[in-house]
Amino acid sequence: MEGIMYMVRCGRYSRPHFNLLLLIILQLGLHTVDGVWPLPQKFTSSTERYSLNSQAFYFGYGKQSAAKQGCSVLDAAFKRYFPLIFPDYTSGNGVLRFNQEQAFTVEISVDHDDCESYPNEDTSEKYNLSVSAGQASLNAETVWGAVRGLETFSQLVYQDDFGSYFVNKTEIEDFPRFQFRGILLDTSRHYLPVQAILKTLDAMAYSKFNVFHWHIVDDPSFPYQSRTFADLSSKGAFHPMTHIYTQLDVKRVISHARLWGIRVLPEFDSPGHTQSWGKGQPGLLTPCYKGSTPSGSFGPVNPVLPSTYEFMAKLFKEVSLVFPDSYMHLGGDEVNFSCWRSNPDVRAFMQKMGFGQDFTKLEAFYMENIMNITSALNKTSIVWQDVFDYHERRSSLSVVEVWKKGCYLCEVRKLTKARLRVILASPWYLDQPGPTHKWARYYKVWPLAFKGTEEQKKLVIGGEVCMWGEYVDATNLSPRLWPRASAAAERLWSDEKQTFSVNKAFPRLQDFRCKLVRRGIKAEPLHIGHCKHEYEGV
């Protein structure tokens, strides 16, 4: 109404024109936010709204909060979220203000002072958010839950057509449905600059993803610069200087992720997918034979040599110190046995061990040794489903990731029946180009829709979006990920019964996609239409 008073004082409108103008303004003013993505577990909002002024807006700690000023996670979050809540603020904010709004404070209280720790597999992300006149109260068990609540609050704030900011009276109780909500990036097939990874971490936090699965090395290149084995990257990377991740780069990624409440999970996949390793570590890969003579080519890691396990123990000791997360991905997928089969030393070892001609037993032997190494380092190993499929001694397995197509829920059922924890990735491979309007296929995934007990279903700890790098680099990473990955994010966070309808989800996702665009994320359009603030980062 202050805007109306301002226009009356201008004295340019007759009474009929003014009445029409008043009606238009009132219609424009009746607004509730389109929604939050992913949808909170319990969410009530009314049309009662409160104006916000960037110059009278504050973050603060509650008197009972275990975390206080100086908390690295929350202090950093306050600085990040201020320009996300008031995107015009940094550009001089040319919006006319007609009165001095009352101050508004977001007060945060957390139960545990975990400000200097890292998020882990048991971290609580639960929070309660209450928005009323002059304040929002955000209560959480941990700082990571508070960060999730700040994201939700930032999505509740909206602007009217005159650029003024508002937030509606709201009550939210929220927590994730699944504990593990990941995105895999492949930095071997195409190198991704650190800045592209950091930008992806930002976008992940906007969708409440909490695990960055870093598939850091593979056949094409070894960009991880090892302190212990410098030749792995100097000879195995695409370029030894420009296409590597230094120890400082890795620390920067881990630190950036920590402040968003995102775990960084490294994957060093073996015994297959290791061609780049052999360039910097002679004797690691199996020499292939043609008849009785070496062919000059090499296959998977050589599983019969003691030196292999000595090397792996040293490498994984370093990796365990660099990456603080308790999980480590060991791969174990797509091993081609033809080279092992051709090698006389491998065949002799097979006979000695009583494996006969069953090379899956040899791979199981290798993986058993590698899992023993990581277990001794106090790490929980994740493997691809291939390892479970051929592994007879399944007691050594902990977490298995399902990636193959077909009846993936059949595999989930088998795994949980064997009392193993499961991460589901099969339905969320986004690396192949596909029309964004088919986002619903990633939304209509029901991870627990298999026959099994409640105990079995509790073993499905979450899911993961995979962005393999054959056709993806920094030029198309963001539009290929977003907003399709956000569809998976809601499936993994929100209550299934409340998010069953694609039609109801569509306007919220469309609105969220526009929020991503305004935040500088190149998220593809879902359909014909426009965003009020189009992408300007070209």
Coordinates of C-alpha atoms in Angstrom, one line a residue:
M1 CA 0.0 0.0 0.0
E2 CA 3.0 2.3 0.5
G3 CA 3.6 2.1 -3.2
I4 CA 0.0 3.3 -3.8
M5 CA 0.4 6.2 -1.5
Y6 CA 3.5 7.2 -3.4
M7 CA 1.6 7.2 -6.7
V8 CA -1.3 9.2 -5.3
R9 CA 1.2 11.9 -4.3
C10 CA 2.4 12.1 -7.9
G11 CA -1.1 13.4 -8.7
R12 CA -1.3 12.1 -12.3
Y13 CA -4.2 9.7 -12.1
S14 CA -8.0 10.4 -12.2
R15 CA -10.2 8.5 -9.8
P16 CA -11.3 5.8 -12.3
H17 CA -7.8 5.2 -13.4
F18 CA -6.6 5.1 -9.8
N19 CA -9.3 2.4 -8.9
L20 CA -8.2 0.3 -11.9
L21 CA -4.6 0.7 -10.9
L22 CA -5.4 -0.2 -7.2
L23 CA -7.1 -3.4 -8.4
I24 CA -4.1 -4.4 -10.5
I25 CA -1.7 -3.7 -7.7
L26 CA -3.8 -5.7 -5.2
Q27 CA -4.0 -8.6 -7.6
L28 CA -0.2 -8.5 -8.1
G29 CA 0.3 -8.3 -4.4
L30 CA -1.6 -11.5 -3.5
H31 CA 1.2 -13.9 -3.7
T32 CA 2.4 -17.0 -2.0
V33 CA 5.7 -18.6 -2.9
D34 CA 5.3 -21.4 -5.6
G35 CA 6.9 -23.9 -3.3
V36 CA 10.1 -25.3 -2.0
W37 CA 12.3 -27.8 -3.8
P38 CA 12.7 -30.5 -2.6
L39 CA 9.3 -30.5 -0.9
P40 CA 9.5 -30.4 3.0
Q41 CA 8.0 -33.3 5.0
K42 CA 5.5 -30.9 6.7
F43 CA 4.8 -27.5 5.2
T44 CA 2.0 -25.0 5.9
S45 CA 2.0 -21.5 4.6
S46 CA -0.6 -18.7 4.6
T47 CA -1.2 -15.6 2.6
E48 CA -0.1 -13.4 5.5
R49 CA 3.1 -12.0 4.5
Y50 CA 5.9 -9.8 5.8
S51 CA 8.1 -7.4 3.9
L52 CA 11.9 -7.7 4.1
N53 CA 14.5 -5.0 3.7
S54 CA 18.0 -6.0 3.0
Q55 CA 19.2 -3.1 5.2
A56 CA 17.2 -4.3 8.2
F57 CA 17.7 -8.1 7.9
Y58 CA 19.9 -10.1 10.3
F59 CA 21.1 -13.6 11.0
G60 CA 21.6 -14.5 14.6
Y61 CA 22.2 -17.3 17.1
G62 CA 19.6 -18.3 19.6
K63 CA 20.5 -18.0 23.3
Q64 CA 20.2 -21.8 23.8
S65 CA 22.2 -22.6 20.6
A66 CA 25.3 -24.8 21.1
A67 CA 26.9 -23.1 18.1
K68 CA 27.7 -19.4 18.6
Q69 CA 29.2 -16.6 16.6
G70 CA 32.5 -17.8 15.2
C71 CA 31.0 -21.1 14.0
S72 CA 32.7 -21.5 10.6
V73 CA 29.9 -23.4 9.0
L74 CA 27.0 -21.1 9.9
D75 CA 29.0 -17.8 9.7
A76 CA 29.9 -18.8 6.2
A77 CA 26.3 -19.8 5.4
F78 CA 25.0 -16.4 6.6
K79 CA 27.4 -14.6 4.1
R80 CA 26.4 -17.0 1.3
Y81 CA 22.7 -16.8 1.8
F82 CA 22.4 -13.0 2.2
P83 CA 22.9 -12.3 -1.6
L84 CA 20.8 -15.4 -2.4
I85 CA 17.9 -14.0 -0.4
F86 CA 18.5 -10.5 -1.8
P87 CA 19.9 -11.0 -5.3
D88 CA 19.6 -7.3 -6.1
Y89 CA 21.5 -6.1 -3.1
T90 CA 25.0 -6.5 -4.6
S91 CA 24.1 -4.6 -7.8
G92 CA 23.2 -1.4 -6.0
N93 CA 19.6 -2.3 -5.4
G94 CA 17.7 0.3 -7.4
V95 CA 14.3 -0.6 -6.0
L96 CA 12.3 2.4 -4.7
R97 CA 11.5 2.1 -1.0
F98 CA 8.5 4.0 0.4
N99 CA 8.9 3.3 4.1
Q100 CA 11.4 1.9 6.5
E101 CA 10.4 -1.7 7.1
Q102 CA 10.8 -3.2 10.5
A103 CA 13.8 -5.3 11.2
F104 CA 13.6 -9.1 10.4
T105 CA 15.9 -11.6 12.1
V106 CA 16.5 -15.2 11.2
E107 CA 17.5 -16.8 14.6
I108 CA 19.3 -20.2 14.5
S109 CA 19.6 -22.7 17.3
V110 CA 21.4 -26.0 17.0
D111 CA 21.8 -28.7 19.6
H112 CA 25.4 -29.7 18.8
D113 CA 28.4 -27.6 18.2
D114 CA 29.8 -29.5 15.2
C115 CA 31.1 -26.4 13.6
E116 CA 34.6 -27.7 12.9
S117 CA 33.6 -31.3 12.0
Y118 CA 32.8 -32.9 8.7
P119 CA 29.3 -34.3 7.8
N120 CA 29.2 -38.1 7.9
E121 CA 26.9 -41.0 7.2
D122 CA 25.0 -40.5 10.5
T123 CA 24.6 -36.7 10.4
S124 CA 21.2 -35.4 11.2
E125 CA 19.8 -32.9 8.6
K126 CA 16.5 -32.5 10.4
Y127 CA 15.3 -28.9 11.0
N128 CA 12.2 -26.9 12.0
L129 CA 11.5 -23.5 10.5
S130 CA 8.9 -21.1 11.8
V131 CA 8.3 -17.7 10.0
S132 CA 6.3 -15.0 11.7
A133 CA 6.2 -11.2 11.9
G134 CA 9.7 -9.9 12.3
Q135 CA 11.5 -13.2 12.7
A136 CA 12.1 -16.7 11.5
S137 CA 13.2 -19.3 14.0
L138 CA 15.3 -22.2 12.7
N139 CA 16.0 -25.1 15.0
A140 CA 18.2 -28.0 14.1
E141 CA 20.1 -30.8 15.8
T142 CA 23.3 -30.0 13.8
V143 CA 24.8 -27.2 11.9
W144 CA 24.2 -29.3 8.7
G145 CA 20.4 -29.3 9.5
A146 CA 20.6 -25.6 9.9
V147 CA 22.2 -25.2 6.5
R148 CA 19.4 -27.2 4.9
G149 CA 16.9 -24.9 6.7
L150 CA 18.6 -21.8 5.4
E151 CA 18.2 -23.1 1.9
T152 CA 14.5 -23.6 2.5
F153 CA 14.1 -20.1 3.9
S154 CA 15.9 -18.6 0.9
Q155 CA 13.4 -20.3 -1.4
L156 CA 10.5 -18.9 0.6
V157 CA 11.5 -15.3 -0.1
Y158 CA 10.1 -13.7 -3.2
Q159 CA 9.8 -10.4 -5.0
D160 CA 6.6 -8.6 -6.2
D161 CA 6.5 -6.9 -9.5
F162 CA 7.9 -3.7 -8.0
G163 CA 11.0 -5.5 -6.7
S164 CA 10.0 -5.5 -3.0
Y165 CA 10.9 -8.7 -1.0
F166 CA 8.4 -10.7 1.0
V167 CA 8.1 -13.9 3.0
N168 CA 4.8 -15.5 4.0
K169 CA 3.9 -16.9 7.4
T170 CA 5.1 -20.5 7.3
E171 CA 5.7 -23.6 9.5
I172 CA 8.0 -26.3 8.4
E173 CA 9.2 -29.6 9.9
D174 CA 11.7 -31.3 7.6
F175 CA 14.2 -34.1 7.3
P176 CA 15.5 -36.3 4.5
R177 CA 13.8 -39.6 3.5
F178 CA 17.2 -41.1 2.6
Q179 CA 20.5 -40.4 4.2
F180 CA 22.7 -40.8 1.1
R181 CA 21.8 -38.4 -1.8
G182 CA 24.7 -38.2 -4.2
I183 CA 26.0 -36.9 -7.5
L184 CA 28.8 -38.6 -9.3
L185 CA 31.2 -36.5 -11.5
D186 CA 33.7 -38.3 -13.7
T187 CA 36.9 -36.2 -14.0
S188 CA 38.9 -38.8 -16.0
R189 CA 37.2 -38.9 -19.3
H190 CA 37.1 -35.1 -19.4
Y191 CA 38.9 -33.0 -17.0
L192 CA 36.6 -30.6 -15.0
P193 CA 38.3 -27.4 -13.8
V194 CA 38.0 -26.9 -10.0
Q195 CA 35.7 -24.0 -10.5
A196 CA 33.2 -26.2 -12.4
I197 CA 33.2 -28.7 -9.5
L198 CA 32.7 -25.9 -6.9
K199 CA 29.8 -24.5 -8.9
T200 CA 28.3 -28.0 -9.0
L201 CA 28.6 -28.3 -5.2
D202 CA 26.7 -25.0 -4.9
A203 CA 23.9 -26.3 -7.1
M204 CA 23.9 -29.6 -5.2
A205 CA 23.3 -27.7 -2.0
Y206 CA 20.3 -25.8 -3.5
S207 CA 18.7 -29.3 -4.2
K208 CA 19.8 -30.6 -0.8
F209 CA 22.2 -33.3 -2.2
N210 CA 24.7 -34.3 0.4
V211 CA 27.4 -36.5 -1.2
F212 CA 29.8 -35.7 -4.0
H213 CA 31.0 -39.0 -5.4
W214 CA 34.3 -38.0 -7.1
H215 CA 35.1 -40.6 -9.8
I216 CA 38.5 -38.9 -10.0
V217 CA 40.5 -41.4 -12.1
D218 CA 39.8 -44.0 -14.8
D219 CA 41.2 -45.5 -18.0
P220 CA 41.7 -42.3 -20.0
S221 CA 43.5 -40.1 -17.4
F222 CA 44.8 -40.0 -13.8
P223 CA 44.5 -36.3 -12.8
Y224 CA 44.9 -36.9 -9.0
Q225 CA 48.3 -35.7 -8.0
S226 CA 49.6 -38.2 -5.5
R227 CA 52.2 -37.2 -2.9
T228 CA 53.4 -40.8 -2.7
F229 CA 53.4 -41.7 -6.4
A230 CA 54.0 -38.5 -8.3
D231 CA 54.3 -40.3 -11.7
L232 CA 50.7 -41.4 -11.6
S233 CA 49.6 -37.9 -12.7
S234 CA 52.8 -36.7 -14.3
K235 CA 52.6 -39.6 -16.8
G236 CA 48.9 -40.6 -16.5
A237 CA 47.1 -37.2 -16.7
F238 CA 46.0 -35.6 -20.0
H239 CA 48.6 -32.9 -19.2
P240 CA 50.9 -33.1 -16.1
M241 CA 50.5 -29.4 -15.3
T242 CA 47.2 -28.1 -16.5
H243 CA 44.9 -31.2 -16.2
I244 CA 45.6 -32.3 -12.6
Y245 CA 44.1 -31.9 -9.2
T246 CA 46.9 -30.9 -6.8
Q247 CA 46.6 -31.6 -3.1
L248 CA 45.6 -28.0 -2.7
D249 CA 42.8 -28.4 -5.3
V250 CA 41.5 -31.4 -3.5
K251 CA 41.5 -29.6 -0.1
R252 CA 39.7 -26.7 -1.7
V253 CA 36.9 -29.0 -3.0
I254 CA 36.6 -30.8 0.4
S255 CA 36.5 -27.5 2.3
H256 CA 33.9 -26.0 0.0
A257 CA 31.8 -29.1 0.2
R258 CA 32.0 -29.2 4.0
L259 CA 30.6 -25.7 4.3
W260 CA 27.6 -26.9 2.3
G261 CA 27.2 -30.1 4.4
I262 CA 28.4 -32.2 1.5
R263 CA 30.6 -35.3 1.9
V264 CA 33.3 -35.9 -0.6
L265 CA 33.5 -39.6 -1.5
P266 CA 36.6 -40.6 -3.6
E267 CA 36.5 -43.5 -6.0
F268 CA 39.7 -45.2 -7.2
D269 CA 38.2 -47.9 -9.3
S270 CA 40.2 -51.2 -9.9
P271 CA 41.2 -53.8 -11.1
G272 CA 39.6 -52.6 -14.4
H273 CA 39.4 -49.0 -15.6
T274 CA 43.1 -48.6 -14.7
Q275 CA 44.9 -48.1 -18.1
S276 CA 46.1 -44.6 -17.0
W277 CA 47.5 -46.0 -13.8
G278 CA 50.0 -48.2 -15.7
K279 CA 51.7 -45.2 -17.4
G280 CA 53.1 -44.0 -14.1
Q281 CA 53.4 -47.3 -12.2
P282 CA 55.3 -50.0 -14.2
G283 CA 54.5 -53.5 -13.3
L284 CA 51.0 -52.7 -11.9
L285 CA 49.0 -53.8 -14.9
T286 CA 48.8 -57.4 -16.3
P287 CA 50.9 -57.9 -19.5
C288 CA 48.6 -59.5 -22.2
Y289 CA 49.9 -62.3 -24.3
K290 CA 49.4 -63.4 -27.8
G291 CA 50.2 -67.1 -27.7
S292 CA 53.4 -67.5 -25.7
T293 CA 54.8 -64.0 -26.2
P294 CA 53.7 -60.6 -24.7
S295 CA 51.5 -58.6 -27.1
G296 CA 52.7 -55.2 -25.8
S297 CA 49.3 -54.3 -24.4
F298 CA 48.1 -54.4 -20.8
G299 CA 44.9 -55.4 -19.1
P300 CA 43.5 -54.9 -15.6
V301 CA 45.7 -54.6 -12.4
N302 CA 47.8 -57.7 -12.0
P303 CA 46.2 -59.6 -9.1
V304 CA 48.9 -62.2 -8.6
L305 CA 51.9 -60.1 -7.5
P306 CA 52.6 -59.1 -3.9
S307 CA 53.9 -55.7 -5.2
T308 CA 50.4 -54.9 -6.4
Y309 CA 49.0 -55.0 -2.9
E310 CA 52.0 -53.1 -1.5
F311 CA 51.4 -50.3 -3.9
M312 CA 47.7 -50.3 -3.2
A313 CA 48.2 -50.2 0.5
K314 CA 50.5 -47.1 0.2
L315 CA 48.2 -45.3 -2.2
F316 CA 45.0 -46.0 -0.2
K317 CA 46.8 -44.9 3.0
E318 CA 47.5 -41.5 1.4
V319 CA 43.9 -41.3 0.0
S320 CA 42.5 -42.1 3.5
L321 CA 44.4 -39.2 5.0
V322 CA 43.5 -36.7 2.2
F323 CA 39.8 -37.5 2.1
P324 CA 38.3 -37.4 5.6
D325 CA 35.0 -39.2 4.8
S326 CA 34.7 -42.7 6.3
Y327 CA 33.4 -44.1 3.0
M328 CA 35.7 -45.0 0.1
H329 CA 34.5 -46.3 -3.3
L330 CA 36.7 -49.2 -4.7
G331 CA 34.8 -49.7 -8.0
G332 CA 35.2 -53.3 -9.1
D333 CA 33.0 -53.1 -12.2
E334 CA 33.4 -54.2 -15.9
V335 CA 36.6 -56.3 -15.6
N336 CA 37.6 -57.8 -18.9
F337 CA 39.1 -61.2 -18.2
S338 CA 40.7 -61.8 -21.7
C339 CA 44.1 -60.4 -20.7
W340 CA 44.2 -62.4 -17.5
R341 CA 43.2 -65.5 -19.4
S342 CA 46.1 -65.0 -21.9
N343 CA 48.8 -64.5 -19.2
P344 CA 50.7 -67.7 -18.2
D345 CA 51.6 -66.4 -14.7
V346 CA 48.0 -65.6 -14.0
R347 CA 46.8 -69.0 -15.2
A348 CA 49.5 -70.7 -13.0
F349 CA 48.3 -68.7 -10.0
M350 CA 44.7 -69.7 -10.8
Q351 CA 45.7 -73.4 -10.7
K352 CA 47.7 -72.9 -7.5
M353 CA 44.7 -71.3 -5.7
G354 CA 42.2 -73.9 -7.0
F355 CA 40.2 -71.3 -9.0
G356 CA 40.2 -73.5 -12.1
Q357 CA 39.0 -71.4 -15.1
D358 CA 36.7 -69.2 -13.1
F359 CA 38.1 -65.7 -13.3
T360 CA 35.4 -64.2 -11.2
K361 CA 37.1 -66.1 -8.3
L362 CA 40.3 -64.3 -9.1
E363 CA 38.6 -60.9 -9.2
A364 CA 36.9 -61.8 -5.9
F365 CA 40.4 -62.6 -4.4
Y366 CA 41.7 -59.3 -5.6
M367 CA 38.8 -57.3 -4.2
E368 CA 38.9 -59.1 -0.9
N369 CA 42.5 -58.0 -0.5
I370 CA 41.7 -54.4 -1.4
M371 CA 38.8 -54.3 1.0
N372 CA 41.0 -55.6 3.7
I373 CA 43.4 -52.8 3.0
T374 CA 40.7 -50.1 3.3
S375 CA 39.1 -51.8 6.3
A376 CA 42.5 -51.6 8.1
L377 CA 42.4 -47.9 7.4
N378 CA 39.1 -47.7 9.2
K379 CA 37.2 -47.0 6.0
T380 CA 33.8 -48.4 4.8
S381 CA 34.2 -49.6 1.3
I382 CA 31.6 -49.1 -1.5
V383 CA 31.7 -51.4 -4.5
W384 CA 29.7 -51.6 -7.7
Q385 CA 27.1 -54.4 -7.9
D386 CA 29.4 -56.6 -10.1
V387 CA 31.5 -57.4 -7.0
F388 CA 28.4 -58.7 -5.2
D389 CA 27.2 -60.7 -8.3
Y390 CA 30.4 -62.8 -8.4
H391 CA 31.5 -62.7 -4.7
E392 CA 30.9 -65.9 -2.8
R393 CA 32.2 -64.5 0.6
R394 CA 29.8 -61.7 0.9
S395 CA 30.4 -61.1 4.6
S396 CA 33.3 -58.8 3.6
L397 CA 31.0 -56.5 1.7
S398 CA 29.5 -53.4 3.3
V399 CA 27.8 -51.0 0.8
V400 CA 26.9 -51.9 -2.8
E401 CA 26.0 -49.5 -5.5
V402 CA 23.4 -50.8 -8.1
W403 CA 24.1 -49.4 -11.6
K404 CA 23.0 -51.9 -14.2
K405 CA 19.8 -51.5 -16.2
G406 CA 17.0 -54.1 -16.3
C407 CA 15.3 -55.1 -13.1
Y408 CA 17.4 -53.0 -10.8
L409 CA 14.9 -53.5 -8.0
C410 CA 15.4 -57.2 -8.3
E411 CA 19.1 -56.6 -7.5
V412 CA 18.2 -54.3 -4.6
R413 CA 16.0 -57.0 -3.2
K414 CA 18.8 -59.6 -3.5
L415 CA 21.3 -57.2 -1.8
T416 CA 19.1 -56.3 1.1
K417 CA 18.2 -60.0 1.5
A418 CA 21.9 -60.6 2.0
R419 CA 21.8 -57.8 4.7
L420 CA 23.9 -55.4 2.7
R421 CA 23.4 -51.6 2.5
V422 CA 22.4 -50.3 -1.0
I423 CA 22.9 -47.2 -3.0
L424 CA 20.6 -47.0 -6.1
A425 CA 22.1 -45.4 -9.3
S426 CA 20.5 -47.3 -12.2
P427 CA 17.6 -45.0 -12.9
W428 CA 19.6 -41.8 -12.6
Y429 CA 22.3 -41.9 -15.3
L430 CA 22.1 -38.4 -16.8
D431 CA 25.2 -38.3 -18.9
Q432 CA 23.4 -39.2 -22.1
P433 CA 21.7 -36.2 -23.7
G434 CA 18.0 -36.4 -23.3
P435 CA 15.2 -33.9 -23.6
T436 CA 14.7 -32.0 -20.4
H437 CA 10.9 -32.4 -20.7
K438 CA 11.5 -36.1 -19.9
W439 CA 12.5 -35.1 -16.3
A440 CA 9.5 -37.1 -15.1
R441 CA 11.3 -40.4 -15.7
Y442 CA 13.8 -39.5 -13.0
Y443 CA 11.0 -38.3 -10.7
K444 CA 8.8 -41.4 -11.1
V445 CA 11.4 -43.7 -9.4
W446 CA 10.3 -45.7 -6.4
P447 CA 13.4 -47.0 -4.7
L448 CA 11.6 -49.2 -2.2
A449 CA 9.0 -50.7 -4.6
F450 CA 10.3 -54.3 -4.1
K451 CA 9.0 -57.2 -2.1
G452 CA 10.9 -57.3 1.2
T453 CA 10.7 -56.7 4.9
E454 CA 10.9 -53.3 6.6
E455 CA 14.4 -54.3 7.8
Q456 CA 15.4 -54.9 4.2
K457 CA 14.0 -51.5 3.1
K458 CA 15.9 -49.7 5.8
L459 CA 19.1 -51.0 4.2
V460 CA 18.5 -48.9 1.1
I461 CA 20.5 -45.9 2.3
G462 CA 19.8 -43.7 -0.7
G463 CA 20.6 -43.0 -4.3
E464 CA 22.9 -41.2 -6.7
V465 CA 22.8 -39.3 -10.0
C466 CA 25.7 -40.3 -12.2
M467 CA 27.2 -37.9 -14.7
W468 CA 29.8 -39.9 -16.7
G469 CA 32.3 -37.9 -18.7
E470 CA 32.4 -39.5 -22.2
Y471 CA 30.4 -36.6 -23.6
V472 CA 30.5 -34.1 -20.7
D473 CA 33.0 -31.4 -19.8
A474 CA 32.6 -27.9 -18.3
T475 CA 30.8 -26.6 -21.3
N476 CA 27.7 -28.7 -20.9
L477 CA 27.9 -30.1 -17.3
S478 CA 25.4 -27.7 -15.7
P479 CA 22.6 -27.9 -18.3
R480 CA 22.9 -31.7 -18.6
L481 CA 22.7 -32.0 -14.8
W482 CA 20.1 -29.4 -13.9
P483 CA 17.2 -29.4 -13.4
R484 CA 16.9 -33.1 -14.2
A485 CA 19.1 -34.0 -11.2
S486 CA 16.7 -32.0 -9.0
A487 CA 13.9 -34.5 -9.9
A488 CA 16.0 -37.2 -8.3
A489 CA 16.8 -34.9 -5.4
E490 CA 13.2 -34.6 -4.4
R491 CA 12.6 -38.3 -4.7
L492 CA 15.5 -38.9 -2.3
W493 CA 14.5 -36.2 0.2
S494 CA 10.7 -35.9 0.2
D495 CA 7.8 -38.0 1.3
E496 CA 6.8 -40.3 -1.6
K497 CA 3.1 -40.0 -1.0
Q498 CA 3.2 -36.2 -1.1
T499 CA 5.3 -36.1 -4.3
F500 CA 3.6 -38.8 -6.3
S501 CA 2.1 -36.4 -8.9
V502 CA 4.3 -35.2 -11.8
N503 CA 1.6 -32.6 -12.7
K504 CA 1.7 -31.1 -9.2
A505 CA 5.5 -31.1 -9.1
F506 CA 5.9 -29.4 -12.5
P507 CA 5.1 -25.8 -11.5
R508 CA 7.3 -26.1 -8.4
L509 CA 10.2 -27.5 -10.5
Q510 CA 9.7 -24.8 -13.1
D511 CA 9.9 -22.1 -10.4
F512 CA 12.9 -23.8 -8.9
R513 CA 14.7 -24.0 -12.3
C514 CA 14.2 -20.2 -12.5
K515 CA 15.7 -19.8 -9.1
L516 CA 18.8 -21.8 -10.2
V517 CA 19.1 -19.6 -13.3
R518 CA 19.0 -16.5 -11.2
R519 CA 21.7 -18.0 -9.0
G520 CA 23.9 -18.4 -12.0
I521 CA 23.3 -22.1 -12.7
K522 CA 22.8 -22.9 -16.4
A523 CA 19.8 -25.1 -15.8
E524 CA 18.0 -26.1 -19.0
P525 CA 14.3 -25.1 -19.6
L526 CA 11.6 -27.7 -18.9
H527 CA 9.2 -26.4 -21.5
I528 CA 8.1 -23.3 -23.4
G529 CA 8.0 -20.2 -21.1
H530 CA 10.2 -17.7 -19.4
C531 CA 11.9 -16.8 -16.2
K532 CA 11.3 -13.3 -14.7
H533 CA 15.1 -13.1 -14.4
E534 CA 16.7 -14.8 -17.4
Y535 CA 20.3 -16.1 -17.4
E536 CA 22.8 -13.3 -17.8
G537 CA 26.1 -15.0 -17.2
V538 CA 27.0 -15.4 -20.9

